[in-house]
mmCIF file of C-alpha atoms in Angstrom:
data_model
loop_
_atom_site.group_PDB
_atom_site.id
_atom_site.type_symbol
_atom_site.label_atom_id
_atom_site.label_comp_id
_atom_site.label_asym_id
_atom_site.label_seq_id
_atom_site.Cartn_x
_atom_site.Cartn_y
_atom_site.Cartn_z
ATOM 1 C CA UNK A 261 100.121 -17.294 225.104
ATOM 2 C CA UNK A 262 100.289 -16.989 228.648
ATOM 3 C CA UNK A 263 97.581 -15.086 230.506
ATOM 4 C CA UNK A 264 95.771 -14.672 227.211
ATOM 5 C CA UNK A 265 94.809 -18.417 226.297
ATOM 6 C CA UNK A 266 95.561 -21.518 223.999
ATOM 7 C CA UNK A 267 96.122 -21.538 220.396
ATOM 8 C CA UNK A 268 96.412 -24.587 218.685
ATOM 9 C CA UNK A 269 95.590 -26.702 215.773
ATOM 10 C CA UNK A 270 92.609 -28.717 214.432
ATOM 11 C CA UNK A 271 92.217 -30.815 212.040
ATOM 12 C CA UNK A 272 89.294 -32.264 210.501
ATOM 13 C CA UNK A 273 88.872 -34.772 207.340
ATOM 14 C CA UNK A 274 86.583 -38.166 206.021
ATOM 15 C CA UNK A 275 87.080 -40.887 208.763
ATOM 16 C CA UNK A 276 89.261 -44.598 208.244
ATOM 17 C CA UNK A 277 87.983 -47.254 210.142
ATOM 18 C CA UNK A 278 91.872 -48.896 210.777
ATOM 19 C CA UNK A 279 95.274 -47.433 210.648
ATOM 20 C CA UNK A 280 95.860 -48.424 207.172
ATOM 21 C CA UNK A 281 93.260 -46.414 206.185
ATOM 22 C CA UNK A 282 94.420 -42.847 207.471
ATOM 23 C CA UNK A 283 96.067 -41.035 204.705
ATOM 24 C CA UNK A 284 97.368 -37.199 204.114
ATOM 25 C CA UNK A 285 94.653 -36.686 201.236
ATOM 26 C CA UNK A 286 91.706 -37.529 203.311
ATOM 27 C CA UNK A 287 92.434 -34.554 205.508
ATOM 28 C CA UNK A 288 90.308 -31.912 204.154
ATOM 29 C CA UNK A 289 90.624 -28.391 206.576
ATOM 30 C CA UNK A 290 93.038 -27.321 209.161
ATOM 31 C CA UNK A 291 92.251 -24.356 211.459
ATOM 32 C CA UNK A 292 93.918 -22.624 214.031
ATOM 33 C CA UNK A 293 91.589 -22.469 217.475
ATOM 34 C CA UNK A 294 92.053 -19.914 220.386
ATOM 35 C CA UNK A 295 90.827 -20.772 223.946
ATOM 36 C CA UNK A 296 90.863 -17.893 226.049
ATOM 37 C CA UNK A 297 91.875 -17.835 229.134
ATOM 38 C CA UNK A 298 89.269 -17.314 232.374
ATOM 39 C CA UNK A 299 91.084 -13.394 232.983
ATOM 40 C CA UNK A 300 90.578 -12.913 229.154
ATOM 41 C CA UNK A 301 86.443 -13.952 229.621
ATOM 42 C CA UNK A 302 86.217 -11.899 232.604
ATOM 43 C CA UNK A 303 87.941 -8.916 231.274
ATOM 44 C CA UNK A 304 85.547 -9.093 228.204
ATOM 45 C CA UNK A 305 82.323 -8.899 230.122
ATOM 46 C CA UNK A 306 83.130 -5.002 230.662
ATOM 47 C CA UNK A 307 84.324 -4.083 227.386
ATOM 48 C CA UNK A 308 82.234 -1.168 225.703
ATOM 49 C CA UNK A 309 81.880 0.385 223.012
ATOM 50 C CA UNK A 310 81.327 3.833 220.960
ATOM 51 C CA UNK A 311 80.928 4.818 217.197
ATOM 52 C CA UNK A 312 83.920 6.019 216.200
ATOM 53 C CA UNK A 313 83.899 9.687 214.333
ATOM 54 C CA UNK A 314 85.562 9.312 211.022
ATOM 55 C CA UNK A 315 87.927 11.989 209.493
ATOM 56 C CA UNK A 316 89.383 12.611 205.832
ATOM 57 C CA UNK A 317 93.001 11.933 205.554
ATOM 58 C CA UNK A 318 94.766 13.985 203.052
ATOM 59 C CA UNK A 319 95.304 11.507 200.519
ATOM 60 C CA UNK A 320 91.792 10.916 199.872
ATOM 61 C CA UNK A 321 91.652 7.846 202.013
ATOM 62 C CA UNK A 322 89.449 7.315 205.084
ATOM 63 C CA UNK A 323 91.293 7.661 208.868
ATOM 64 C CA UNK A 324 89.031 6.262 211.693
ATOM 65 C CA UNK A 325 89.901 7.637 215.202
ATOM 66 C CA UNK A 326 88.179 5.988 218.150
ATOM 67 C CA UNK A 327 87.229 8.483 220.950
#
């Protein structure tokens, strides 16, 4: 994702001591990471924030509108 960051995958499972070893079903999670980028970091330092009023919508849901 350029100027964002780096997404990519990791995987994580029980560990084989030799090639022969390594199989599909010893793999046990697989996530997705995200490594922002240094503009990203920066950018967050100065983020703030409010409570946000909240307002009926007419089908007797709730509607949150930041101000």
């Amino acid at each position: 994702m350029p100027g964002v960051g780096t997404i990519f995958p990791s995987i994580s499972g029980e560990q084989s001591n030799t090639s022969t070893e390594v199989k599909a079903d010893k793999i046990k999670e697989v996530n997705i990471k995200f490594s922002p980028a240094k503009r990203l970091k920066q950018a967050i330092k100065h983020v703030a924030f409010r409570k946000a009023k909240i307002k009926r919508a007419s089908h007797n849901s709730l509607l949150l509108q930041l101000i």
